[in-house]
């Protein structure tokens, strides 16, 4: 065992003295050391129940003969960070989480790890750390929130965000807005739609790093506690078999995850996180692979915000494994990939049944023949950009309109709230990319305001920033290169025609070639005065097209 190097022999008596200082018995010290990485805190609704999950994992590890030891990881609530300076600190925590977990795990010589994340950045951050540390590892999340209920309809976080737009447009009064405020998020857990947190927890199953139900069993269900105990026992089995993250997270496993991503209609943020996780495994994922996979992968689910079903219903319908079973009928998955069950994907999913064809469409009757995410290219985004195609109105799949240009999210939000955006417009928000923000803020507030004000079928929004998984509509993000790196989004002028053609995977600034070249030659990106961690991050971060990994 890895920990034997610091536990056995006379020379390691000082180490054992410190274990005794922790109250460990000799019997505990002799067992494999299993680190449990806890993302528990009291500010993120998706994490407030993680103390219970961690305790269940501890029991599972101990039952299977391990010595469980807990240490922490940070997490930011994107919803609370949204719309102000705090969102600059969301994506950047992904690398802080990976770095700090790597440091803790290797400094203390753990034999195995159980990762207990839940929300947007600490799921991918811990997957990145798992790849780096590469000791047997199992993931078990805190689980999704139950949907809320307003006027007999289920709701989720996007509902309250769009209700603000409705209020600003005079469509609802303050009393109704307050009702949404109180009823939209009724339990702990990651917000109940197919937003980034639930997307990444489901894709953790598809990658093979989480047990069945990791992404879908609601946070408040007792089955989540049982799952955590099984995760603790499973990691000991992986340790006995010496199955490690890089044995599981192979190139084929990432292709499986991208395929499930397209079938589920996941958050566009998966196009940042999957390449970053793969990078830590020594695997490079090009954005063009996404379109290749999307072209042959049917979209089987329309969960909120794309539709009116929620993660709790996906769980009842059979969950991620049922989706994978449907995909296997068209030979779209590699069934030989190893997983944390100690079995292959094919062995895992062979008996998984699709129990609700309204939630998970049969592969023969999909919502669409192509996947939920599209990557667009053109003179406006030479390195690519991303849109959640499954959440775009058919009327907006192809749109051409005049640019309304804003240098930051706040300016765009003010214009939308003031009623200055007209049907047909293309709202452009720039200098919000990984370097330019810095931190690549999510644009949920402006996109929700557009939807809430009834402009969702007539107005598009493009940005070098990114979107919350709760965003829906013709919203194109990750435009690369970003404005701060000299990208063409920086040369758009008020009134320029912009073409978005999602079926053709195309995005264009419709000006003459000579004018385009002259503007690019004269373009000098704006510079921001930065300090602290954001300054270091901006200097090191790569393009959104490469997963915003640190160079």
Short mmCIF file of N, CA and C in Angstrom, two decimals, residues 180-306:
data_model
loop_
_atom_site.label_atom_id
_atom_site.label_comp_id
_atom_site.label_asym_id
_atom_site.label_seq_id
_atom_site.Cartn_x
_atom_site.Cartn_y
_atom_site.Cartn_z
N UNK A 180 -42.39 32.79 -6.15
CA UNK A 180 -41.33 32.06 -6.85
C UNK A 180 -40.08 31.97 -5.98
N UNK A 181 -39.75 33.08 -5.36
CA UNK A 181 -38.56 33.15 -4.50
C UNK A 181 -38.62 32.11 -3.39
N UNK A 182 -39.79 31.92 -2.81
CA UNK A 182 -39.93 31.03 -1.65
C UNK A 182 -40.14 29.57 -2.03
N UNK A 183 -40.60 29.31 -3.26
CA UNK A 183 -40.99 27.94 -3.63
C UNK A 183 -40.12 27.28 -4.69
N UNK A 184 -39.24 28.04 -5.31
CA UNK A 184 -38.48 27.50 -6.43
C UNK A 184 -37.45 26.46 -6.01
N UNK A 185 -36.77 26.68 -4.92
CA UNK A 185 -35.69 25.80 -4.47
C UNK A 185 -36.06 25.20 -3.11
N UNK A 186 -36.87 24.12 -3.08
CA UNK A 186 -37.49 23.69 -1.83
C UNK A 186 -36.64 22.80 -0.92
N UNK A 187 -35.54 22.26 -1.43
CA UNK A 187 -34.73 21.35 -0.62
C UNK A 187 -33.25 21.62 -0.85
N UNK A 188 -32.42 20.97 -0.06
CA UNK A 188 -30.99 21.00 -0.33
C UNK A 188 -30.73 20.20 -1.61
N UNK A 189 -29.52 20.34 -2.14
CA UNK A 189 -29.14 19.60 -3.35
C UNK A 189 -28.74 20.54 -4.46
N UNK A 190 -28.16 19.99 -5.50
CA UNK A 190 -27.80 20.77 -6.69
C UNK A 190 -29.07 21.08 -7.47
N UNK A 191 -29.20 22.32 -7.97
CA UNK A 191 -30.46 22.80 -8.56
C UNK A 191 -31.02 21.82 -9.58
N UNK A 192 -32.36 21.68 -9.58
CA UNK A 192 -33.00 20.45 -10.05
C UNK A 192 -33.08 20.22 -11.55
N UNK A 193 -32.69 21.19 -12.36
CA UNK A 193 -32.69 20.96 -13.80
C UNK A 193 -31.39 20.32 -14.27
N UNK A 194 -31.28 20.12 -15.59
CA UNK A 194 -30.04 19.60 -16.16
C UNK A 194 -29.06 20.75 -16.35
N UNK A 195 -28.70 21.34 -15.18
CA UNK A 195 -27.75 22.43 -15.16
C UNK A 195 -26.34 21.84 -15.04
N UNK A 196 -25.35 22.68 -14.80
CA UNK A 196 -23.97 22.19 -14.85
C UNK A 196 -23.67 21.14 -13.78
N UNK A 197 -24.11 21.37 -12.56
CA UNK A 197 -23.80 20.42 -11.48
C UNK A 197 -24.37 19.05 -11.78
N UNK A 198 -25.66 19.00 -12.14
CA UNK A 198 -26.28 17.72 -12.43
C UNK A 198 -25.73 17.11 -13.71
N UNK A 199 -25.40 17.97 -14.67
CA UNK A 199 -24.75 17.47 -15.89
C UNK A 199 -23.46 16.74 -15.55
N UNK A 200 -22.61 17.38 -14.74
CA UNK A 200 -21.31 16.79 -14.45
C UNK A 200 -21.43 15.56 -13.54
N UNK A 201 -22.42 15.55 -12.64
CA UNK A 201 -22.62 14.36 -11.81
C UNK A 201 -23.14 13.18 -12.63
N UNK A 202 -23.99 13.48 -13.63
CA UNK A 202 -24.44 12.42 -14.53
C UNK A 202 -23.29 11.94 -15.43
N UNK A 203 -22.49 12.87 -15.92
CA UNK A 203 -21.36 12.49 -16.77
C UNK A 203 -20.29 11.75 -16.00
N UNK A 204 -20.23 11.94 -14.68
CA UNK A 204 -19.33 11.14 -13.85
C UNK A 204 -19.72 9.67 -13.92
N UNK A 205 -21.01 9.39 -13.94
CA UNK A 205 -21.48 8.02 -14.15
C UNK A 205 -21.07 7.52 -15.53
N UNK A 206 -21.28 8.37 -16.55
CA UNK A 206 -20.96 7.96 -17.92
C UNK A 206 -19.47 7.70 -18.10
N UNK A 207 -18.64 8.49 -17.40
CA UNK A 207 -17.19 8.28 -17.44
C UNK A 207 -16.78 6.98 -16.76
N UNK A 208 -17.62 6.49 -15.85
CA UNK A 208 -17.31 5.28 -15.10
C UNK A 208 -16.77 5.55 -13.72
N UNK A 209 -16.81 6.83 -13.27
CA UNK A 209 -16.21 7.19 -11.98
C UNK A 209 -17.23 7.27 -10.83
N UNK A 210 -18.51 7.08 -11.13
CA UNK A 210 -19.54 7.10 -10.09
C UNK A 210 -20.44 5.90 -10.20
N UNK A 211 -20.99 5.46 -9.08
CA UNK A 211 -21.92 4.34 -9.07
C UNK A 211 -23.27 4.77 -9.67
N UNK A 212 -24.11 3.80 -9.96
CA UNK A 212 -25.41 4.09 -10.54
C UNK A 212 -26.24 4.97 -9.58
N UNK A 213 -26.79 6.03 -10.12
CA UNK A 213 -27.58 6.95 -9.32
C UNK A 213 -26.80 8.14 -8.81
N UNK A 214 -25.49 8.17 -9.04
CA UNK A 214 -24.68 9.28 -8.55
C UNK A 214 -25.23 10.63 -9.00
N UNK A 215 -25.68 10.71 -10.25
CA UNK A 215 -26.16 11.98 -10.77
C UNK A 215 -27.63 12.24 -10.58
N UNK A 216 -28.41 11.24 -10.15
CA UNK A 216 -29.86 11.40 -10.22
C UNK A 216 -30.63 11.15 -8.93
N UNK A 217 -30.13 10.37 -7.99
CA UNK A 217 -30.87 10.12 -6.74
C UNK A 217 -30.97 11.43 -5.97
N UNK A 218 -32.20 11.91 -5.68
CA UNK A 218 -32.33 13.21 -5.01
C UNK A 218 -31.59 13.27 -3.67
N UNK A 219 -31.13 14.48 -3.36
CA UNK A 219 -30.32 14.71 -2.16
C UNK A 219 -31.04 14.28 -0.89
N UNK A 220 -32.35 14.45 -0.87
CA UNK A 220 -33.09 14.20 0.37
C UNK A 220 -33.57 12.76 0.52
N UNK A 221 -33.30 11.91 -0.47
CA UNK A 221 -33.74 10.52 -0.39
C UNK A 221 -32.75 9.70 0.44
N UNK A 222 -33.28 8.77 1.21
CA UNK A 222 -32.42 7.89 2.00
C UNK A 222 -31.55 7.01 1.10
N UNK A 223 -32.01 6.78 -0.13
CA UNK A 223 -31.22 6.00 -1.09
C UNK A 223 -29.87 6.67 -1.35
N UNK A 224 -29.80 7.99 -1.18
CA UNK A 224 -28.52 8.69 -1.34
C UNK A 224 -27.54 8.29 -0.24
N UNK A 225 -28.02 8.08 0.97
CA UNK A 225 -27.17 7.63 2.08
C UNK A 225 -26.68 6.21 1.80
N UNK A 226 -27.58 5.37 1.30
CA UNK A 226 -27.17 4.00 0.96
C UNK A 226 -26.11 4.01 -0.13
N UNK A 227 -26.31 4.88 -1.14
CA UNK A 227 -25.33 4.99 -2.23
C UNK A 227 -23.96 5.38 -1.67
N UNK A 228 -23.94 6.30 -0.71
CA UNK A 228 -22.67 6.74 -0.12
C UNK A 228 -21.97 5.60 0.60
N UNK A 229 -22.73 4.78 1.31
CA UNK A 229 -22.12 3.63 1.97
C UNK A 229 -21.54 2.67 0.95
N UNK A 230 -22.29 2.45 -0.14
CA UNK A 230 -21.78 1.55 -1.19
C UNK A 230 -20.53 2.12 -1.84
N UNK A 231 -20.46 3.45 -1.97
CA UNK A 231 -19.26 4.08 -2.53
C UNK A 231 -18.05 3.82 -1.64
N UNK A 232 -18.25 3.91 -0.31
CA UNK A 232 -17.16 3.62 0.61
C UNK A 232 -16.69 2.18 0.50
N UNK A 233 -17.62 1.26 0.33
CA UNK A 233 -17.23 -0.15 0.17
C UNK A 233 -16.60 -0.39 -1.20
N UNK A 234 -17.12 0.30 -2.23
CA UNK A 234 -16.61 0.09 -3.59
C UNK A 234 -15.16 0.51 -3.72
N UNK A 235 -14.77 1.59 -3.03
CA UNK A 235 -13.39 2.05 -3.18
C UNK A 235 -12.41 1.03 -2.61
N UNK A 236 -12.83 0.29 -1.59
CA UNK A 236 -11.96 -0.76 -1.05
C UNK A 236 -11.80 -1.91 -2.04
N UNK A 237 -12.87 -2.19 -2.78
CA UNK A 237 -12.79 -3.22 -3.81
C UNK A 237 -11.85 -2.78 -4.93
N UNK A 238 -11.95 -1.50 -5.31
CA UNK A 238 -11.03 -0.97 -6.32
C UNK A 238 -9.59 -1.04 -5.84
N UNK A 239 -9.38 -0.76 -4.56
CA UNK A 239 -8.03 -0.84 -3.99
C UNK A 239 -7.50 -2.26 -4.06
N UNK A 240 -8.34 -3.22 -3.73
CA UNK A 240 -7.92 -4.63 -3.79
C UNK A 240 -7.57 -5.05 -5.21
N UNK A 241 -8.30 -4.48 -6.19
CA UNK A 241 -8.06 -4.84 -7.59
C UNK A 241 -7.07 -3.90 -8.28
N UNK A 242 -6.65 -2.86 -7.55
CA UNK A 242 -5.73 -1.85 -8.08
C UNK A 242 -6.26 -1.22 -9.38
N UNK A 243 -7.54 -0.88 -9.38
CA UNK A 243 -8.14 -0.17 -10.50
C UNK A 243 -8.12 1.32 -10.18
N UNK A 244 -7.46 2.09 -11.06
CA UNK A 244 -7.20 3.50 -10.79
C UNK A 244 -7.94 4.40 -11.78
N UNK A 245 -8.05 5.71 -11.47
CA UNK A 245 -8.79 6.61 -12.35
C UNK A 245 -8.34 6.59 -13.81
N UNK A 246 -7.04 6.51 -14.04
CA UNK A 246 -6.60 6.54 -15.43
C UNK A 246 -6.84 5.20 -16.14
N UNK A 247 -7.14 4.16 -15.37
CA UNK A 247 -7.59 2.90 -15.98
C UNK A 247 -9.03 3.03 -16.45
N UNK A 248 -9.76 3.92 -15.80
CA UNK A 248 -11.19 4.13 -16.10
C UNK A 248 -11.38 5.28 -17.08
N UNK A 249 -10.74 6.42 -16.82
CA UNK A 249 -10.92 7.60 -17.66
C UNK A 249 -9.99 7.56 -18.87
N UNK A 250 -10.30 6.64 -19.77
CA UNK A 250 -9.55 6.47 -21.02
C UNK A 250 -10.15 7.35 -22.10
N UNK A 251 -9.50 7.39 -23.25
CA UNK A 251 -10.05 8.16 -24.37
C UNK A 251 -11.44 7.64 -24.74
N UNK A 252 -11.61 6.32 -24.73
CA UNK A 252 -12.91 5.74 -25.05
C UNK A 252 -13.97 6.16 -24.04
N UNK A 253 -13.58 6.25 -22.77
CA UNK A 253 -14.53 6.67 -21.73
C UNK A 253 -14.98 8.10 -21.95
N UNK A 254 -14.07 8.97 -22.39
CA UNK A 254 -14.45 10.35 -22.66
C UNK A 254 -15.38 10.43 -23.87
N UNK A 255 -15.18 9.58 -24.85
CA UNK A 255 -16.11 9.54 -25.99
C UNK A 255 -17.49 9.08 -25.51
N UNK A 256 -17.52 8.12 -24.59
CA UNK A 256 -18.80 7.71 -24.00
C UNK A 256 -19.47 8.89 -23.29
N UNK A 257 -18.68 9.63 -22.52
CA UNK A 257 -19.23 10.76 -21.77
C UNK A 257 -19.78 11.83 -22.71
N UNK A 258 -19.05 12.13 -23.78
CA UNK A 258 -19.53 13.11 -24.75
C UNK A 258 -20.81 12.63 -25.42
N UNK A 259 -20.90 11.34 -25.67
CA UNK A 259 -22.11 10.79 -26.29
C UNK A 259 -23.30 10.92 -25.36
N UNK A 260 -23.11 10.57 -24.08
CA UNK A 260 -24.19 10.73 -23.10
C UNK A 260 -24.54 12.20 -22.94
N UNK A 261 -23.53 13.06 -22.98
CA UNK A 261 -23.73 14.51 -22.92
C UNK A 261 -24.72 14.94 -24.01
N UNK A 262 -24.52 14.49 -25.23
CA UNK A 262 -25.39 14.87 -26.34
C UNK A 262 -26.79 14.30 -26.17
N UNK A 263 -26.88 13.08 -25.67
CA UNK A 263 -28.19 12.45 -25.48
C UNK A 263 -28.98 13.12 -24.37
N UNK A 264 -28.29 13.53 -23.30
CA UNK A 264 -28.93 14.16 -22.15
C UNK A 264 -29.29 15.62 -22.40
N UNK A 265 -28.54 16.29 -23.26
CA UNK A 265 -28.72 17.73 -23.42
C UNK A 265 -28.14 18.48 -22.24
N UNK A 266 -26.87 18.21 -21.95
CA UNK A 266 -26.23 18.77 -20.75
C UNK A 266 -25.90 20.25 -20.93
N UNK A 267 -25.44 20.84 -19.85
CA UNK A 267 -24.99 22.23 -19.85
C UNK A 267 -23.83 22.41 -20.81
N UNK A 268 -23.76 23.60 -21.44
CA UNK A 268 -22.62 23.90 -22.32
C UNK A 268 -21.31 23.90 -21.54
N UNK A 269 -21.36 24.04 -20.22
CA UNK A 269 -20.13 24.02 -19.43
C UNK A 269 -19.41 22.68 -19.51
N UNK A 270 -20.12 21.63 -19.89
CA UNK A 270 -19.44 20.34 -20.07
C UNK A 270 -18.37 20.44 -21.15
N UNK A 271 -18.53 21.40 -22.08
CA UNK A 271 -17.54 21.59 -23.13
C UNK A 271 -16.29 22.31 -22.62
N UNK A 272 -16.36 22.85 -21.41
CA UNK A 272 -15.17 23.35 -20.72
C UNK A 272 -14.54 22.27 -19.86
N UNK A 273 -15.40 21.52 -19.17
CA UNK A 273 -14.90 20.63 -18.12
C UNK A 273 -14.38 19.30 -18.65
N UNK A 274 -15.08 18.68 -19.60
CA UNK A 274 -14.59 17.40 -20.12
C UNK A 274 -13.21 17.53 -20.75
N UNK A 275 -12.94 18.57 -21.58
CA UNK A 275 -11.57 18.72 -22.10
C UNK A 275 -10.54 18.94 -21.00
N UNK A 276 -10.92 19.68 -19.94
CA UNK A 276 -9.97 19.94 -18.85
C UNK A 276 -9.65 18.65 -18.07
N UNK A 277 -10.67 17.83 -17.81
CA UNK A 277 -10.44 16.55 -17.11
C UNK A 277 -9.60 15.64 -17.99
N UNK A 278 -9.95 15.58 -19.27
CA UNK A 278 -9.19 14.73 -20.20
C UNK A 278 -7.73 15.17 -20.27
N UNK A 279 -7.51 16.48 -20.24
CA UNK A 279 -6.15 17.02 -20.27
C UNK A 279 -5.31 16.47 -19.12
N UNK A 280 -5.92 16.35 -17.94
CA UNK A 280 -5.20 15.80 -16.78
C UNK A 280 -4.91 14.31 -16.95
N UNK A 281 -5.64 13.66 -17.83
CA UNK A 281 -5.41 12.24 -18.11
C UNK A 281 -4.45 12.05 -19.28
N UNK A 282 -3.93 13.16 -19.82
CA UNK A 282 -3.04 13.06 -20.97
C UNK A 282 -3.77 12.86 -22.28
N UNK A 283 -5.06 13.25 -22.30
CA UNK A 283 -5.90 13.07 -23.49
C UNK A 283 -6.37 14.44 -23.94
N UNK A 284 -6.26 14.73 -25.23
CA UNK A 284 -6.72 16.01 -25.75
C UNK A 284 -8.05 15.84 -26.47
N UNK A 285 -9.04 16.63 -26.09
CA UNK A 285 -10.36 16.61 -26.74
C UNK A 285 -10.51 17.88 -27.55
N UNK A 286 -10.63 17.74 -28.85
CA UNK A 286 -10.86 18.87 -29.73
C UNK A 286 -12.36 19.14 -29.80
N UNK A 287 -12.75 20.43 -29.81
CA UNK A 287 -14.17 20.77 -29.85
C UNK A 287 -14.87 20.17 -31.06
N UNK A 288 -14.14 19.98 -32.17
CA UNK A 288 -14.78 19.43 -33.36
C UNK A 288 -15.28 18.01 -33.13
N UNK A 289 -14.68 17.31 -32.17
CA UNK A 289 -15.15 15.97 -31.85
C UNK A 289 -16.60 16.04 -31.37
N UNK A 290 -16.95 17.13 -30.70
CA UNK A 290 -18.31 17.28 -30.19
C UNK A 290 -19.32 17.26 -31.33
N UNK A 291 -19.04 17.98 -32.41
CA UNK A 291 -19.97 17.98 -33.54
C UNK A 291 -20.01 16.62 -34.22
N UNK A 292 -18.87 15.96 -34.29
CA UNK A 292 -18.83 14.62 -34.90
C UNK A 292 -19.71 13.65 -34.12
N UNK A 293 -19.58 13.70 -32.78
CA UNK A 293 -20.39 12.82 -31.94
C UNK A 293 -21.85 13.24 -31.99
N UNK A 294 -22.10 14.55 -31.95
CA UNK A 294 -23.47 15.06 -31.99
C UNK A 294 -24.20 14.64 -33.26
N UNK A 295 -23.48 14.60 -34.37
CA UNK A 295 -24.10 14.29 -35.66
C UNK A 295 -24.70 12.89 -35.70
N UNK A 296 -24.21 11.99 -34.84
CA UNK A 296 -24.72 10.62 -34.86
C UNK A 296 -25.42 10.21 -33.57
N UNK A 297 -25.54 11.16 -32.62
CA UNK A 297 -26.13 10.85 -31.32
C UNK A 297 -27.50 11.49 -31.18
N UNK A 298 -28.56 10.72 -31.00
CA UNK A 298 -29.89 11.31 -30.83
C UNK A 298 -30.03 11.96 -29.46
N UNK A 299 -30.78 13.06 -29.42
CA UNK A 299 -31.07 13.75 -28.16
C UNK A 299 -32.30 13.09 -27.54
N UNK A 300 -32.13 12.44 -26.39
CA UNK A 300 -33.18 11.61 -25.80
C UNK A 300 -33.90 12.29 -24.65
N UNK A 301 -33.35 13.38 -24.11
CA UNK A 301 -33.93 14.01 -22.91
C UNK A 301 -34.08 15.52 -23.11
N UNK A 302 -35.19 16.05 -22.60
CA UNK A 302 -35.40 17.49 -22.56
C UNK A 302 -35.72 17.89 -21.14
N UNK A 303 -34.72 17.81 -20.27
CA UNK A 303 -34.91 18.24 -18.89
C UNK A 303 -34.80 19.75 -18.81
N UNK A 304 -35.36 20.32 -17.73
CA UNK A 304 -35.27 21.77 -17.53
C UNK A 304 -33.80 22.19 -17.60
N UNK A 305 -33.48 23.30 -18.29
CA UNK A 305 -34.41 24.30 -18.80
C UNK A 305 -34.93 24.04 -20.21
N UNK A 306 -34.50 22.95 -20.86
CA UNK A 306 -34.94 22.67 -22.22
C UNK A 306 -36.38 22.17 -22.26
#
